[in-house]
Coordinates of C-alpha atoms in Angstrom, one line a residue:
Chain D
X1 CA -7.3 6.1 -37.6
X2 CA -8.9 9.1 -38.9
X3 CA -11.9 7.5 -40.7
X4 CA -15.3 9.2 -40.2
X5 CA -18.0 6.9 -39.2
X6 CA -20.8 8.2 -41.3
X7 CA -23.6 7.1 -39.1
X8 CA -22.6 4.3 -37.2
X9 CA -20.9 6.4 -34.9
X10 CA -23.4 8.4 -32.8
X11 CA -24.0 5.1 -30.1
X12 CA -22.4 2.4 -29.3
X13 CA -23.3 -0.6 -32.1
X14 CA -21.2 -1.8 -34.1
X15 CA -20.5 -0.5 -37.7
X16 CA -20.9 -2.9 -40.8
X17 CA -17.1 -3.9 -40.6
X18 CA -17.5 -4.4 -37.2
X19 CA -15.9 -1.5 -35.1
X20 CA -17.4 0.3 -32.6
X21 CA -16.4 4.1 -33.4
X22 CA -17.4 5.7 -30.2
X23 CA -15.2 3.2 -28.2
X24 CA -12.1 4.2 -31.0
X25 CA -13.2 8.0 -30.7
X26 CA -12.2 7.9 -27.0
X27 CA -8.9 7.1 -27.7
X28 CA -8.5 10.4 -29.4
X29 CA -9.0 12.5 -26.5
X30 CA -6.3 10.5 -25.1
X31 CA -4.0 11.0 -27.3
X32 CA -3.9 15.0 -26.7
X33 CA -3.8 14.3 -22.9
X34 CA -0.2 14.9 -21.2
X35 CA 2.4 12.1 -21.4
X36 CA 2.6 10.0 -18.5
X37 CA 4.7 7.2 -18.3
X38 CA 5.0 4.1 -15.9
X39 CA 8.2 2.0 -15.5
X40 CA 8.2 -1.1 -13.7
X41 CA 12.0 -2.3 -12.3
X42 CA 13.2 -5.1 -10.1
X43 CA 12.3 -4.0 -6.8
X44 CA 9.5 -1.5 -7.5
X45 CA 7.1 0.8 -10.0
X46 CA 7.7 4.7 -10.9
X47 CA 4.8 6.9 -12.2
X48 CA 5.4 10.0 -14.3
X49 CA 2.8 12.6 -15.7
X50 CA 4.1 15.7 -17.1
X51 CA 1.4 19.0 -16.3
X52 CA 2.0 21.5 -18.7
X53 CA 1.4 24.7 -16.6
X54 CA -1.7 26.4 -17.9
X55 CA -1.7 29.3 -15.6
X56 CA 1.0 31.5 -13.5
X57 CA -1.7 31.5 -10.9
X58 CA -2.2 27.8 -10.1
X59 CA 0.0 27.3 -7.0
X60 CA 2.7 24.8 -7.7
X61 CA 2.8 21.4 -7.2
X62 CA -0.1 21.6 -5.6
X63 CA -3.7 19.5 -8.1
X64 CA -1.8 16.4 -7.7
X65 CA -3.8 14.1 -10.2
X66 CA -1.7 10.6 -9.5
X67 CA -4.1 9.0 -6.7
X68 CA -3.0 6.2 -4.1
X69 CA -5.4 3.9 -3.4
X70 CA -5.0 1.5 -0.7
X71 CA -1.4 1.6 0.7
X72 CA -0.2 -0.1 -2.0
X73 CA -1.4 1.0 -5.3
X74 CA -1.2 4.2 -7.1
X75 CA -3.1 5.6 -10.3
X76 CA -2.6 7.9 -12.8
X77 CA -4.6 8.7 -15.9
X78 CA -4.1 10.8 -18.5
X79 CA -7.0 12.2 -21.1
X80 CA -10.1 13.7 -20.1
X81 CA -9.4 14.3 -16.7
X82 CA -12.8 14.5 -14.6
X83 CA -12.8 10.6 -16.4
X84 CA -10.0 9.9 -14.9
X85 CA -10.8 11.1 -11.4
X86 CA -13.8 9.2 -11.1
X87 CA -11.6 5.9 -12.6
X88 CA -9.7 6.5 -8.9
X89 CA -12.9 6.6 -7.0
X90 CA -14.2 3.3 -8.3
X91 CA -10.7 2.0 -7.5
X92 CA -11.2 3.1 -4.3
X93 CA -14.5 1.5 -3.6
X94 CA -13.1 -1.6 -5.2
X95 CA -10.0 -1.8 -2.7
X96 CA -12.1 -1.0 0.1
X97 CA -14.8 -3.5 -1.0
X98 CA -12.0 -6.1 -1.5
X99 CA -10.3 -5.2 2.0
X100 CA -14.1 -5.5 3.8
X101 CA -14.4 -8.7 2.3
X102 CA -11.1 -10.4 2.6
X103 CA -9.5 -8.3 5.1
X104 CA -6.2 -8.3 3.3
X105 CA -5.0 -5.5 0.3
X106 CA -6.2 -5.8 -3.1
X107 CA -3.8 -7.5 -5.3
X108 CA -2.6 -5.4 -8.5
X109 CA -3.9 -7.8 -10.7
X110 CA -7.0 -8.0 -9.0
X111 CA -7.4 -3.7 -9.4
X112 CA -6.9 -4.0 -13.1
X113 CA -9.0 -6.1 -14.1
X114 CA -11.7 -5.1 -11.5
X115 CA -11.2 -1.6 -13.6
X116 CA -10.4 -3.1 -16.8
X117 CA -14.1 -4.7 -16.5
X118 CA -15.6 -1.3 -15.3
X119 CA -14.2 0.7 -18.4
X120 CA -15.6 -1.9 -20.7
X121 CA -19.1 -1.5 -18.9
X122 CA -18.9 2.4 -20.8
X123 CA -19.0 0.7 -23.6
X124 CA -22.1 -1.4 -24.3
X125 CA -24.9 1.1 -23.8
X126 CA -25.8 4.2 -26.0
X127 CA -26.9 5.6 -22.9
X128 CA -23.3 6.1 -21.7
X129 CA -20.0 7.2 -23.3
X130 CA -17.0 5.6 -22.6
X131 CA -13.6 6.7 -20.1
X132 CA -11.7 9.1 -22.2
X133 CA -8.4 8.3 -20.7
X134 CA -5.8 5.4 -20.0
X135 CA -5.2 4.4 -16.9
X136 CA -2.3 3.8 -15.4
X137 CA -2.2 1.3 -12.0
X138 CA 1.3 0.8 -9.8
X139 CA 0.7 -1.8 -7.7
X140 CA 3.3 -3.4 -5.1
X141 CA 1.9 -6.7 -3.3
X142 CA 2.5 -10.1 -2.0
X143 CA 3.9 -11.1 -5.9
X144 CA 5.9 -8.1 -6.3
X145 CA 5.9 -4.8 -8.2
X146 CA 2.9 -4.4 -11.4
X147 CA 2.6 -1.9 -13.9
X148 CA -1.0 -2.1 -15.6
X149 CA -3.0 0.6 -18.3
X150 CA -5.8 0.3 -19.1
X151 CA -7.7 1.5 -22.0
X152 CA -10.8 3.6 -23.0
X153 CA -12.4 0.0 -24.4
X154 CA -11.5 -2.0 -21.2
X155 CA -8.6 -3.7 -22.5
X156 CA -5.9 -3.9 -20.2
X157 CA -2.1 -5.1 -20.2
X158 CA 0.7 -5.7 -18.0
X159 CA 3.9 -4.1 -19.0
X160 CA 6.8 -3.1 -17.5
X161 CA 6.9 0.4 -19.5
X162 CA 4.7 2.1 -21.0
X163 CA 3.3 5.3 -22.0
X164 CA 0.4 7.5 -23.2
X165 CA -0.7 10.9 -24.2
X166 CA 0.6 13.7 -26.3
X167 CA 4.5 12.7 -26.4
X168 CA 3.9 8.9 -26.3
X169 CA 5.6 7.9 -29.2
X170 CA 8.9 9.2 -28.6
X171 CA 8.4 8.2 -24.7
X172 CA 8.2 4.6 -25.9
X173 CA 11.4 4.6 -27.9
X174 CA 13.4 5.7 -25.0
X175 CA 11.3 2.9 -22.6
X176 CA 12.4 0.6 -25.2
X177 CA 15.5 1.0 -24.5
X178 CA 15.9 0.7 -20.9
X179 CA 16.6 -2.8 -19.4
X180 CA 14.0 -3.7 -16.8
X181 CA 15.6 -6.1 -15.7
X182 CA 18.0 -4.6 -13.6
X183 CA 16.6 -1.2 -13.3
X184 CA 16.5 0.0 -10.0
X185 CA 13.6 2.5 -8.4
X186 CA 16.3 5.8 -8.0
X187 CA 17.6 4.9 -11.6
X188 CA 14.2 4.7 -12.5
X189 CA 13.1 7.8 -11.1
X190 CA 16.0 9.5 -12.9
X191 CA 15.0 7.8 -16.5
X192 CA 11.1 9.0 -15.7
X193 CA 12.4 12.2 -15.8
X194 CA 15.0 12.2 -18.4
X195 CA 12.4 10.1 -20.8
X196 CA 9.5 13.4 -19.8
X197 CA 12.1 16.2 -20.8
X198 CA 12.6 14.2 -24.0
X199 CA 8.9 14.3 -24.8
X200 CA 8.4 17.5 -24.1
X201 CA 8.0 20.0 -27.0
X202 CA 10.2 23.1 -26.2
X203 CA 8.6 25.2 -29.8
X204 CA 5.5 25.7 -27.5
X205 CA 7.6 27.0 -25.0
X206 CA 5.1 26.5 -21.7
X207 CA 6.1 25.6 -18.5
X208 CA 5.7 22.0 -17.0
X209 CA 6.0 20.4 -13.9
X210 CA 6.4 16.8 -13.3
X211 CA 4.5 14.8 -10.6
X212 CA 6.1 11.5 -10.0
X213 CA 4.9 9.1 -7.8
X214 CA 6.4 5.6 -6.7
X215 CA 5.7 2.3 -4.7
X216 CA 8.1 -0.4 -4.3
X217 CA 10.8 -1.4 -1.4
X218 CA 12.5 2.2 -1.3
X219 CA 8.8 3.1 -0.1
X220 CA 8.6 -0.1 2.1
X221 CA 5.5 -1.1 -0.3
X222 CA 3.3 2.3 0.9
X223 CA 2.7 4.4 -2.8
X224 CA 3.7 8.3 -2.2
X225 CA 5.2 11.3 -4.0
X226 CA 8.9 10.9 -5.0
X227 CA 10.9 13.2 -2.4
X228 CA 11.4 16.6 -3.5
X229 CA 15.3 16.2 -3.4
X230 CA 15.5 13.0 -5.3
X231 CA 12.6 14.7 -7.7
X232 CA 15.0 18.0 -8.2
X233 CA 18.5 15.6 -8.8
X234 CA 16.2 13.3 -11.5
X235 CA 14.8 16.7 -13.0
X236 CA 18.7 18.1 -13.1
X237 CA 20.1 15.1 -14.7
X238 CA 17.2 15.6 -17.3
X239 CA 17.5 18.8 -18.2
X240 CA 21.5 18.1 -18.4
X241 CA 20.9 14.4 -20.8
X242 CA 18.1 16.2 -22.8
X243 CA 19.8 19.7 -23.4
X244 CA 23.4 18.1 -23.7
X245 CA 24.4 19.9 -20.9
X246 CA 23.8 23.7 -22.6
X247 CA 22.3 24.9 -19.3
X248 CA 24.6 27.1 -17.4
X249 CA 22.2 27.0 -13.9
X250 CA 22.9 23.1 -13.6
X251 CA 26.0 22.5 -10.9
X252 CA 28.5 20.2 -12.9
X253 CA 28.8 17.7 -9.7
X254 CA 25.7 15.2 -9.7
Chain O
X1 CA -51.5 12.1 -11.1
X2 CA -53.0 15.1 -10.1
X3 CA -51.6 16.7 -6.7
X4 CA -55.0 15.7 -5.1
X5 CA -54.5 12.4 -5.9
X6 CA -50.9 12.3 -4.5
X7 CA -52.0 13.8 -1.2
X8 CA -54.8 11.2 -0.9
X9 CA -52.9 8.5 1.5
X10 CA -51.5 11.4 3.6
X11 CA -52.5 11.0 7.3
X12 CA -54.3 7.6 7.4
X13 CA -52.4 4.0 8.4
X14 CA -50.6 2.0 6.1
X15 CA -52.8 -0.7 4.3
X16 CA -50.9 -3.2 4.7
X17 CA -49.9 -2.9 8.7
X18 CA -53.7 -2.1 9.8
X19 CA -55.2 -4.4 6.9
X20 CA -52.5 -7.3 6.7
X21 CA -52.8 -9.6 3.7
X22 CA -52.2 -12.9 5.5
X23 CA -53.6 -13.9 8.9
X24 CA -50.3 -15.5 10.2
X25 CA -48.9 -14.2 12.6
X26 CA -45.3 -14.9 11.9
X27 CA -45.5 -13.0 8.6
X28 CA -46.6 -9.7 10.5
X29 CA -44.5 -10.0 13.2
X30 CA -41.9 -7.1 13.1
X31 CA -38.3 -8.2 12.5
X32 CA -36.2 -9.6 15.1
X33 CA -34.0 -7.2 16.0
X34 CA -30.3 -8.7 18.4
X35 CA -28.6 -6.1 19.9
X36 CA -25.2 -6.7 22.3
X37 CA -26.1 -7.3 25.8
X38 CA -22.9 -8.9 27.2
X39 CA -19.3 -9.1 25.8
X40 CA -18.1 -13.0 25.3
X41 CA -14.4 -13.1 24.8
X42 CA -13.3 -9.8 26.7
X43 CA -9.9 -8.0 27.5
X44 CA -9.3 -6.3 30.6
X45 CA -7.0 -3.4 31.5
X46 CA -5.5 -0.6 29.5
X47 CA -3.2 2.1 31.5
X48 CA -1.6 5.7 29.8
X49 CA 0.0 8.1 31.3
X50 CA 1.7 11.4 29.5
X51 CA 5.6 11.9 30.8
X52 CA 8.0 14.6 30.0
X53 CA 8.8 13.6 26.1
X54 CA 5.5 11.9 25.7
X55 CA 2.7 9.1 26.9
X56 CA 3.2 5.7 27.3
X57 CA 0.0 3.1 27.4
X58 CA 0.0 -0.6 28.4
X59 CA -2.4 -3.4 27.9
X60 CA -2.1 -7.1 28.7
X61 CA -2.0 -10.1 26.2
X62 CA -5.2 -11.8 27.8
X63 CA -8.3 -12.3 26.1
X64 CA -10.9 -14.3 28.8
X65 CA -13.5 -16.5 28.2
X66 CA -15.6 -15.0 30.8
X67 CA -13.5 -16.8 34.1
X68 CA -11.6 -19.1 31.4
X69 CA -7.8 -17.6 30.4
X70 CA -8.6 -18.2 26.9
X71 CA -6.2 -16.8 24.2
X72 CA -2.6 -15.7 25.8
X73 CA -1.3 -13.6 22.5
X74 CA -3.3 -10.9 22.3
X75 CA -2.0 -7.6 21.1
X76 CA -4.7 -4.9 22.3
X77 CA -2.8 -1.7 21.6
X78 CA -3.5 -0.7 18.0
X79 CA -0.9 2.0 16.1
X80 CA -3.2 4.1 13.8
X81 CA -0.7 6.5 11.5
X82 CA 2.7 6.9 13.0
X83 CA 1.6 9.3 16.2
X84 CA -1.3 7.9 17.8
X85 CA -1.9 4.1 19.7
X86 CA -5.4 3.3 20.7
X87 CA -5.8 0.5 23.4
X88 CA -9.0 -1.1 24.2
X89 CA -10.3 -3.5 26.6
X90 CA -13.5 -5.5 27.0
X91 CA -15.0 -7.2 23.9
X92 CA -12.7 -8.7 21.9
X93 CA -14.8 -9.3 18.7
X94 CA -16.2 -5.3 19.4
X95 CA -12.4 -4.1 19.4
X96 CA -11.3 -6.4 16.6
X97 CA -13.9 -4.6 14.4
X98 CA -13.1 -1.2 15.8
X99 CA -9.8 -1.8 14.4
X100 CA -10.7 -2.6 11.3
X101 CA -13.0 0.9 11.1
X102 CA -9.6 2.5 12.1
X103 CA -7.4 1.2 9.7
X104 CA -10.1 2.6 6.7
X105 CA -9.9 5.6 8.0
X106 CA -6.3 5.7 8.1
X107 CA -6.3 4.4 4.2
X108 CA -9.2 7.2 3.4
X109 CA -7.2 10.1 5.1
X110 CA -4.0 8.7 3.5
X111 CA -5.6 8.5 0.3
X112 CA -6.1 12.4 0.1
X113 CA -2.6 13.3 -0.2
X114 CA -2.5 16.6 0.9
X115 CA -0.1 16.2 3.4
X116 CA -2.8 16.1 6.8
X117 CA -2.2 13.5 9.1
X118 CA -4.7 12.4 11.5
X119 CA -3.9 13.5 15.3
X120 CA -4.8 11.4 18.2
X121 CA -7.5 14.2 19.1
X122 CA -9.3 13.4 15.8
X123 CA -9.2 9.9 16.2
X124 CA -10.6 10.0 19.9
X125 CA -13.3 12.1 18.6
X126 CA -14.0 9.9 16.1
X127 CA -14.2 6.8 17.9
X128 CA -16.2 8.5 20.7
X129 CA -18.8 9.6 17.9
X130 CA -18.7 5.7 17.1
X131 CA -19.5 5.0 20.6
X132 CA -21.9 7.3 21.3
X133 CA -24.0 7.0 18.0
X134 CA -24.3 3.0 18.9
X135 CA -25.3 3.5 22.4
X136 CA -28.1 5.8 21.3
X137 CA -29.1 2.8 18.9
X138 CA -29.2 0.3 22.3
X139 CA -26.6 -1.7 20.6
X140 CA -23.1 -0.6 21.6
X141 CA -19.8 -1.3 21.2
X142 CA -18.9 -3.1 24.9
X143 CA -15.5 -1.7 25.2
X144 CA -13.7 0.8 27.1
X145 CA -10.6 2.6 25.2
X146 CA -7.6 5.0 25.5
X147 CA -6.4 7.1 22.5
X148 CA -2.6 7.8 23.5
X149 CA -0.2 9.8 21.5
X150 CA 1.1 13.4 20.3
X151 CA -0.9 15.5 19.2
X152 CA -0.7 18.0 16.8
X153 CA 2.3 20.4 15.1
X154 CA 3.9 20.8 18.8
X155 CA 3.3 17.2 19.2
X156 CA 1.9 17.8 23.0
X157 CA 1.2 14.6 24.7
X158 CA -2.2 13.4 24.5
X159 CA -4.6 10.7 26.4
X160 CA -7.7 10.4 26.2
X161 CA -10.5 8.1 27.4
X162 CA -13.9 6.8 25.4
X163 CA -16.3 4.3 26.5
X164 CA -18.8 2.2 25.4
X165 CA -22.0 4.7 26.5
X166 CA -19.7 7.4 24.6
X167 CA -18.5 8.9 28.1
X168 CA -14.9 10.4 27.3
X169 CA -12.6 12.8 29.3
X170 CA -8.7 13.7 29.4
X171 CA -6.4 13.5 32.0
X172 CA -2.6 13.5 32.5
X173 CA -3.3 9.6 33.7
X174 CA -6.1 7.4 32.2
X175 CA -7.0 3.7 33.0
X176 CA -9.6 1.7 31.9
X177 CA -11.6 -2.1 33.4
X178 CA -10.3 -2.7 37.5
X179 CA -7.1 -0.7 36.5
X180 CA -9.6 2.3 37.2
X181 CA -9.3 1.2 41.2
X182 CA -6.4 -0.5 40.9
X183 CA -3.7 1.2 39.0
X184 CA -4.9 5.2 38.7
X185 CA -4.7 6.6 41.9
X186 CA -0.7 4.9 41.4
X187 CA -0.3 6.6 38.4
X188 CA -1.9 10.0 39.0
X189 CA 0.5 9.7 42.3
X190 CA 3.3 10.2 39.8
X191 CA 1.4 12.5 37.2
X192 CA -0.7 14.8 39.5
X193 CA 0.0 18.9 39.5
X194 CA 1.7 19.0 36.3
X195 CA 4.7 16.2 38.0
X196 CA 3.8 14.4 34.8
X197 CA 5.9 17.6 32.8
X198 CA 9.6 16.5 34.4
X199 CA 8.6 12.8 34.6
X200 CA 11.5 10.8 33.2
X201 CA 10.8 7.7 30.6
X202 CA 12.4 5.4 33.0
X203 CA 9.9 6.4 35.8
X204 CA 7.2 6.2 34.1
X205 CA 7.9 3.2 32.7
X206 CA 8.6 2.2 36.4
X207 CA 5.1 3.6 37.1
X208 CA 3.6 1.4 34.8
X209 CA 5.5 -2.1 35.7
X210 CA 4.0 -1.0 38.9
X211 CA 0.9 -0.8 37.8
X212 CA 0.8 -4.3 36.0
X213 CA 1.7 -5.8 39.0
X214 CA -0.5 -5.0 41.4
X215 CA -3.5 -5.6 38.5
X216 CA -1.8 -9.0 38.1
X217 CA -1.8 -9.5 42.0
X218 CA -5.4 -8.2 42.3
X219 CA -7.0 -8.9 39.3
X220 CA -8.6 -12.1 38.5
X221 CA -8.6 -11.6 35.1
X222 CA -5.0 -10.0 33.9
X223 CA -1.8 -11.9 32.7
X224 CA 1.9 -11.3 33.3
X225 CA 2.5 -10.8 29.1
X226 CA 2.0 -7.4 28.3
X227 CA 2.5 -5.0 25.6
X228 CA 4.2 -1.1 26.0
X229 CA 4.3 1.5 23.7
X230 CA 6.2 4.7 23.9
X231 CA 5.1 7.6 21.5
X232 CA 7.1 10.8 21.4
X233 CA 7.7 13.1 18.7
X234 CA 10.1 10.7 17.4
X235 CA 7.4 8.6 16.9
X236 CA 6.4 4.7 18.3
X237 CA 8.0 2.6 20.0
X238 CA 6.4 -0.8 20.4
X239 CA 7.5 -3.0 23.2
X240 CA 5.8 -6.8 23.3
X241 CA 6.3 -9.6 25.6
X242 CA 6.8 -7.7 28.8
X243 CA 6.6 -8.8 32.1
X244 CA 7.1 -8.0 35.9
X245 CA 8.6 -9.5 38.6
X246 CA 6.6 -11.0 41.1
X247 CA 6.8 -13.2 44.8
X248 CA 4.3 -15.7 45.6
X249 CA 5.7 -17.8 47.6
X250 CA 3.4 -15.7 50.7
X251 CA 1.2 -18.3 49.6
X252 CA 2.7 -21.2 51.1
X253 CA 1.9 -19.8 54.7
X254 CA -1.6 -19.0 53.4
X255 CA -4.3 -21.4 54.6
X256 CA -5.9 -22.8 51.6
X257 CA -3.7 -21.8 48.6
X258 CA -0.4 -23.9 47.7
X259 CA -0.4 -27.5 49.3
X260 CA -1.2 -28.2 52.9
X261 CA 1.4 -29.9 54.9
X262 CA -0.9 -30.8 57.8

């Protein structure tokens, strides 16, 4: 997808064969944004973004850029990030709009497409420029657990894994191969973090920290951080799958 | 437009108020305006009082129809975040509202993730803000409210009242509606001096059956269905479908109430 497109590609009309090259340029600054990854299991849904450290002097764990919205739904993008914090706003006003209006939470499906619709918005007018990122919505309702992305054109799907960003390819090989079906939300933490480590490429040798964020029964249906102590055991059996247990500092008894 | 130009309507009347367009009156007429001036379907009493490990608060399943014992399953005590209960009596529809503004707040605070909780203190300042800001607008909220809970890292009991003029104060024992006559001089007998310190749950709760009682002796309005909550540092501990104890059978030798022998 690396075609120029020699002047059809500074607004948003369509070229003569019919693409729209601003809407397909966005999809390129998504593609160098860090891998997150969403699983959806039986009784709930994980989020994972890996943040490659960019300075010693950004206090740990601390910029948390996976958003809840509601109680019940969390978001996570992953591209141009300023995009992607103002993708959580509008969720925001549209749960809040939804709750003021029907008094009840915003179903998951209802968030995607009420964002899926937004995105596609950026995409009509020259006077804009589309969402550089993909967006990523956990939801747990009434229906169960739902795992939506949504892209920089508007399209959205339901999946129950999926990933984005710089190490997405070799993330969706290893989502490929887990069985949803009877996955459960620790396992799935564990797997989040086994499938990041994977991604990760160790030649440019920076540091990385992984948020993780989940919502499902373990949470009783309320989206927060995954606690530190199940965060450091998934991160320990990741480092031990990954690096075929060559690291001396991990205890032998997990 | 030149700047002359712009400054040429400052200081003289609108057109269209002093020179109106239509000669109806209807049209010109400024916009009717409602405002509350009674509550309809109200609640009645709320009690708190802070003990040794905590407060407790207590409010009645009753909502009236102004003399009419209307709806017998209402819950008036409202958990906002895991440390703080707010109870509220008089308009129902006022209260019902109020705890929809609560529970957006909660989400909006919740939604920032960095860990801050909202205290009870925040919350009664907030909802006394709410108060205060409609009474200035002659449209109020008509309801009287406790915030009850712990507050804070040390988790130091905290009650607190707000009203709907946005009058609040604090006190060691806080009642709202005929609970004010009734039931706080009972309670402050138990609370008074600092006794509310090395006051035992099981005598406050006493305290507070007490309490019910005498408002469902004396007041007109109450029920014998009430809810109790119990926050501590622990956290909340609901209690619904309570109820006291009490004799009427007085009655019989009153003239005029039961059914005359004679």
């Amino acid at each position: 997808m690396s075609s120029i497109g020699t002047g059809y590609d500074l607004g948003l009309f369509f070229s003569p064969d019919g693409r729209l090259f601003q809407a397909e340029y966005a999809y390129k600054a998504v593609e160098n944004g860090s891998t997150c990854i969403g699983i959806k299991c039986k009784d709930g849904v994980i989020l994972a973004l890996e943040k490659i450290i960019i300075s010693k002097l950004l206090k740990p764990h601390a910029n948390t850029r996976i958003g809840s919205v509601g109680r019940h739904v969390g978001i996570a993008t992953t591209g141009f990030i300023p995009d992607g914090m103002h993708i959580l706003k509008r969720a925001r006003d549209e749960a809040n709009s939804w709750r003021d209006n029907y008094g009840s939470a915003i179903p998951g499906s209802v968030m995607a497409d009420r964002l899926g619709n937004y995105v596609q918005l950026f995409t009509c007018y020259s006077s804009v420029r589309p969402f550089g990122v993909m967006s990523f919505v956990a939801a747990y309702d009434d229906l169960g657990p739902h795992l939506y992305m949504i892209e920089p054109n508007g399209v959205y799907w339901g999946y129950n894994g999926i990933s984005a960003g710089k190490g997405r390819q070799i993330a969706r090989n290893e989502l490929e191969k887990l069985d949803f079906s009877t996955l459960k939300m620790k396992d799935a933490v564990k797997e989040a973090a086994r499938i990041i480590y994977a991604t990760h490429d160790e030649e440019h040798n920076k540091d990385h920290e992984i948020e993780m964020t989940w919502v499902g029964e373990e949470t009783n249906g309320i989206h927060t951080t995954v606690p530190e102590d199940l965060l450091q055991e998934a991160e320990a059996y990741a480092r031990r799958t990954v690096e075929g247990g060559e690291d001396e500092d991990v205890p032998m008894n997990e | 437009m030149s700047f002359l130009e712009l400054t040429e309507p400052w200081g003289k009347p609108s057109r269209n108020i002093f020179f109106p367009t239509s000669n109806d009156v209807q049209q010109n007429a400024a916009p009717v305006i409602s405002r509350t001036t009674q509550p309809i379907v109200t609640g009645a009493s709320v009690i708190a009082l802070k003990y040794a490990d905590g407060v407790m608060i207590a409010a009645d399943n009753l909502a009236s129809y102004g003399s009419l014992a209307r709806f017998f399953d209402v819950e008036r005590l409202t958990k906002v975040g895991n440390n703080t209960i707010v109870g509220i009596g008089g308009d129902v529809s006022d209260y019902q509202h109020i705890q929809r503004t609560l529970e957006d707040l909660e989400i909006k605070e919740n939604n920032y993730g960095d860990g801050y909780a909202l205290q009870p203190s925040h919350i009664h300042e907030y909802l006394s803000r709410v108060f205060y800001a409609r009474r200035n607008k002659m449209d109020p909220y008509w309801n009287q409210a406790i915030v009850a809970g712990v507050d804070g890292d040390e988790k130091e009991p905290f009650v607190a009242f707000a009203d709907l003029r946005g009058n609040t104060y604090t006190a060691p024992a806080i009642a709202t509606g005929f609970a004010i006559h009734l039931a706080l001089p009972m309670l402050r007998k138990v609370t008074d001096d600092d006794r509310w310190k090395t006051l035992s749950k099981e005598r406050a709760r006493a305290a507070i059956d007490d309490c019910i009682r005498v408002l469902y002796y004396r007041d007109g309005r109450s029920l014998n269905k009430f809810s109790v909550a119990t926050i501590t540092a622990g956290g909340v501990d609901f209690q619904t479908n309570q109820s006291v104890s009490s004799e009427w059978a007085f009655a019989e030798k009153q003239y005029g109430y039961g059914t005359q022998e004679v």
